[in-house]
């Protein structure tokens, strides 16, 4: 009986992991996340999946920005701001971006 319960628990964990899988495109399309002027992904509607996705993407972005800054003799903040500007420009119509006043708006 313990073995059956263990396998059921593993199955539920695997299924919930698949259901929670969220990519940046899907999250933007659902209005869960959006681009910010600081170069990082922001959470528009806080769900556990959106928060985890934004944290993961932002950690990777920060690492990339830091490498670019070091390579070009500039600051991480300058690189991030330029990346934020470009990301907002490239954001598809209907997706969220953070306005200079701090409010989320649909582009």
PDB file of C-alpha atoms in Angstrom:
ATOM      1  CA  UNK A   1       0.000   0.000   0.000  1.00  0.00           C
ATOM      2  CA  UNK A   2       2.820   2.398   0.812  1.00  0.00           C
ATOM      3  CA  UNK A   3       4.374   1.806  -2.600  1.00  0.00           C
ATOM      4  CA  UNK A   4       1.107   2.610  -4.408  1.00  0.00           C
ATOM      5  CA  UNK A   5       0.681   5.816  -2.431  1.00  0.00           C
ATOM      6  CA  UNK A   6       4.270   6.795  -3.165  1.00  0.00           C
ATOM      7  CA  UNK A   7       3.770   6.266  -6.921  1.00  0.00           C
ATOM      8  CA  UNK A   8       0.544   8.260  -6.836  1.00  0.00           C
ATOM      9  CA  UNK A   9       2.311  11.132  -5.081  1.00  0.00           C
ATOM     10  CA  UNK A  10       5.113  11.071  -7.665  1.00  0.00           C
ATOM     11  CA  UNK A  11       2.537  11.058 -10.470  1.00  0.00           C
ATOM     12  CA  UNK A  12       0.717  14.039  -8.975  1.00  0.00           C
ATOM     13  CA  UNK A  13       3.956  15.950  -8.617  1.00  0.00           C
ATOM     14  CA  UNK A  14       4.880  15.274 -12.231  1.00  0.00           C
ATOM     15  CA  UNK A  15       1.452  16.308 -13.478  1.00  0.00           C
ATOM     16  CA  UNK A  16       1.415  19.482 -11.399  1.00  0.00           C
ATOM     17  CA  UNK A  17       4.871  20.353 -12.712  1.00  0.00           C
ATOM     18  CA  UNK A  18       3.626  20.051 -16.268  1.00  0.00           C
ATOM     19  CA  UNK A  19       0.563  22.133 -15.516  1.00  0.00           C
ATOM     20  CA  UNK A  20       2.692  24.811 -13.901  1.00  0.00           C
ATOM     21  CA  UNK A  21       5.115  25.019 -16.823  1.00  0.00           C
ATOM     22  CA  UNK A  22       4.875  28.556 -18.141  1.00  0.00           C
ATOM     23  CA  UNK A  23       7.050  30.271 -20.696  1.00  0.00           C
ATOM     24  CA  UNK A  24       7.588  33.981 -21.159  1.00  0.00           C
ATOM     25  CA  UNK A  25       5.471  34.168 -24.316  1.00  0.00           C
ATOM     26  CA  UNK A  26       2.544  32.431 -22.685  1.00  0.00           C
ATOM     27  CA  UNK A  27       2.852  34.505 -19.536  1.00  0.00           C
ATOM     28  CA  UNK A  28       2.881  37.743 -21.550  1.00  0.00           C
ATOM     29  CA  UNK A  29      -0.094  36.602 -23.641  1.00  0.00           C
ATOM     30  CA  UNK A  30      -2.035  35.823 -20.444  1.00  0.00           C
ATOM     31  CA  UNK A  31      -1.210  39.249 -18.991  1.00  0.00           C
ATOM     32  CA  UNK A  32       0.740  37.765 -16.100  1.00  0.00           C
ATOM     33  CA  UNK A  33       4.075  39.494 -16.763  1.00  0.00           C
ATOM     34  CA  UNK A  34       5.336  42.514 -18.652  1.00  0.00           C
ATOM     35  CA  UNK A  35       8.467  44.406 -19.556  1.00  0.00           C
ATOM     36  CA  UNK A  36       9.787  47.186 -17.337  1.00  0.00           C
ATOM     37  CA  UNK A  37      12.028  50.172 -18.145  1.00  0.00           C
ATOM     38  CA  UNK A  38      14.702  48.799 -15.797  1.00  0.00           C
ATOM     39  CA  UNK A  39      15.295  45.837 -18.130  1.00  0.00           C
ATOM     40  CA  UNK A  40      13.656  43.230 -15.973  1.00  0.00           C
ATOM     41  CA  UNK A  41      10.436  41.293 -16.292  1.00  0.00           C
ATOM     42  CA  UNK A  42       7.729  42.438 -13.913  1.00  0.00           C
ATOM     43  CA  UNK A  43       4.794  40.534 -12.475  1.00  0.00           C
ATOM     44  CA  UNK A  44       1.469  42.062 -13.521  1.00  0.00           C
ATOM     45  CA  UNK A  45      -0.778  39.426 -11.952  1.00  0.00           C
ATOM     46  CA  UNK A  46       0.877  37.530  -9.134  1.00  0.00           C
ATOM     47  CA  UNK A  47       0.495  33.806  -9.509  1.00  0.00           C
ATOM     48  CA  UNK A  48       3.087  31.393  -8.148  1.00  0.00           C
ATOM     49  CA  UNK A  49       4.051  30.431 -11.701  1.00  0.00           C
ATOM     50  CA  UNK A  50       4.408  34.051 -12.879  1.00  0.00           C
ATOM     51  CA  UNK A  51       6.506  34.994  -9.849  1.00  0.00           C
ATOM     52  CA  UNK A  52       8.790  31.990 -10.346  1.00  0.00           C
ATOM     53  CA  UNK A  53       9.116  32.666 -14.071  1.00  0.00           C
ATOM     54  CA  UNK A  54       9.979  36.336 -13.528  1.00  0.00           C
ATOM     55  CA  UNK A  55      12.577  35.440 -10.890  1.00  0.00           C
ATOM     56  CA  UNK A  56      14.200  32.899 -13.207  1.00  0.00           C
ATOM     57  CA  UNK A  57      14.208  35.202 -16.255  1.00  0.00           C
ATOM     58  CA  UNK A  58      15.473  38.156 -14.212  1.00  0.00           C
ATOM     59  CA  UNK A  59      18.356  36.168 -12.733  1.00  0.00           C
ATOM     60  CA  UNK A  60      19.433  35.197 -16.250  1.00  0.00           C
ATOM     61  CA  UNK A  61      19.016  38.761 -17.507  1.00  0.00           C
ATOM     62  CA  UNK A  62      21.050  40.164 -14.628  1.00  0.00           C
ATOM     63  CA  UNK A  63      23.860  37.723 -15.383  1.00  0.00           C
ATOM     64  CA  UNK A  64      23.821  38.694 -19.076  1.00  0.00           C
ATOM     65  CA  UNK A  65      23.666  42.433 -18.306  1.00  0.00           C
ATOM     66  CA  UNK A  66      26.574  42.114 -15.899  1.00  0.00           C
ATOM     67  CA  UNK A  67      28.711  40.335 -18.515  1.00  0.00           C
ATOM     68  CA  UNK A  68      27.876  42.988 -21.133  1.00  0.00           C
ATOM     69  CA  UNK A  69      28.627  45.802 -18.688  1.00  0.00           C
ATOM     70  CA  UNK A  70      32.019  44.339 -17.775  1.00  0.00           C
ATOM     71  CA  UNK A  71      32.884  43.747 -21.424  1.00  0.00           C
ATOM     72  CA  UNK A  72      32.005  47.330 -22.378  1.00  0.00           C
ATOM     73  CA  UNK A  73      33.268  49.156 -19.287  1.00  0.00           C
ATOM     74  CA  UNK A  74      29.854  50.426 -18.249  1.00  0.00           C
ATOM     75  CA  UNK A  75      27.483  49.787 -15.378  1.00  0.00           C
ATOM     76  CA  UNK A  76      24.968  47.010 -14.999  1.00  0.00           C
ATOM     77  CA  UNK A  77      22.214  49.611 -14.500  1.00  0.00           C
ATOM     78  CA  UNK A  78      23.061  51.342 -17.785  1.00  0.00           C
ATOM     79  CA  UNK A  79      22.959  48.064 -19.697  1.00  0.00           C
ATOM     80  CA  UNK A  80      19.709  47.035 -17.996  1.00  0.00           C
ATOM     81  CA  UNK A  81      18.048  50.383 -18.790  1.00  0.00           C
ATOM     82  CA  UNK A  82      19.011  50.146 -22.459  1.00  0.00           C
ATOM     83  CA  UNK A  83      17.757  46.549 -22.571  1.00  0.00           C
ATOM     84  CA  UNK A  84      14.505  47.653 -20.925  1.00  0.00           C
ATOM     85  CA  UNK A  85      13.975  50.360 -23.511  1.00  0.00           C
ATOM     86  CA  UNK A  86      14.569  47.884 -26.344  1.00  0.00           C
ATOM     87  CA  UNK A  87      12.340  45.221 -24.752  1.00  0.00           C
ATOM     88  CA  UNK A  88       9.483  47.702 -24.399  1.00  0.00           C
ATOM     89  CA  UNK A  89       9.900  48.790 -28.019  1.00  0.00           C
ATOM     90  CA  UNK A  90       9.758  45.149 -29.156  1.00  0.00           C
ATOM     91  CA  UNK A  91       6.801  44.216 -26.951  1.00  0.00           C
ATOM     92  CA  UNK A  92       3.806  43.059 -28.961  1.00  0.00           C
ATOM     93  CA  UNK A  93       0.646  45.097 -29.016  1.00  0.00           C
ATOM     94  CA  UNK A  94      -1.746  43.965 -26.304  1.00  0.00           C
ATOM     95  CA  UNK A  95       1.017  42.937 -23.890  1.00  0.00           C
ATOM     96  CA  UNK A  96       1.788  44.831 -20.712  1.00  0.00           C
ATOM     97  CA  UNK A  97       4.613  47.305 -20.202  1.00  0.00           C
ATOM     98  CA  UNK A  98       5.338  49.427 -17.175  1.00  0.00           C
ATOM     99  CA  UNK A  99       4.853  53.130 -17.855  1.00  0.00           C
ATOM    100  CA  UNK A 100       7.224  55.765 -16.415  1.00  0.00           C
ATOM    101  CA  UNK A 101       4.601  56.502 -13.726  1.00  0.00           C
ATOM    102  CA  UNK A 102       4.883  52.893 -12.512  1.00  0.00           C
ATOM    103  CA  UNK A 103       1.507  51.739 -13.811  1.00  0.00           C
ATOM    104  CA  UNK A 104       1.051  48.670 -15.989  1.00  0.00           C
ATOM    105  CA  UNK A 105      -0.464  49.551 -19.364  1.00  0.00           C
ATOM    106  CA  UNK A 106      -1.297  47.493 -22.437  1.00  0.00           C
ATOM    107  CA  UNK A 107       0.833  48.466 -25.364  1.00  0.00           C
TER     108      UNK A 107
END
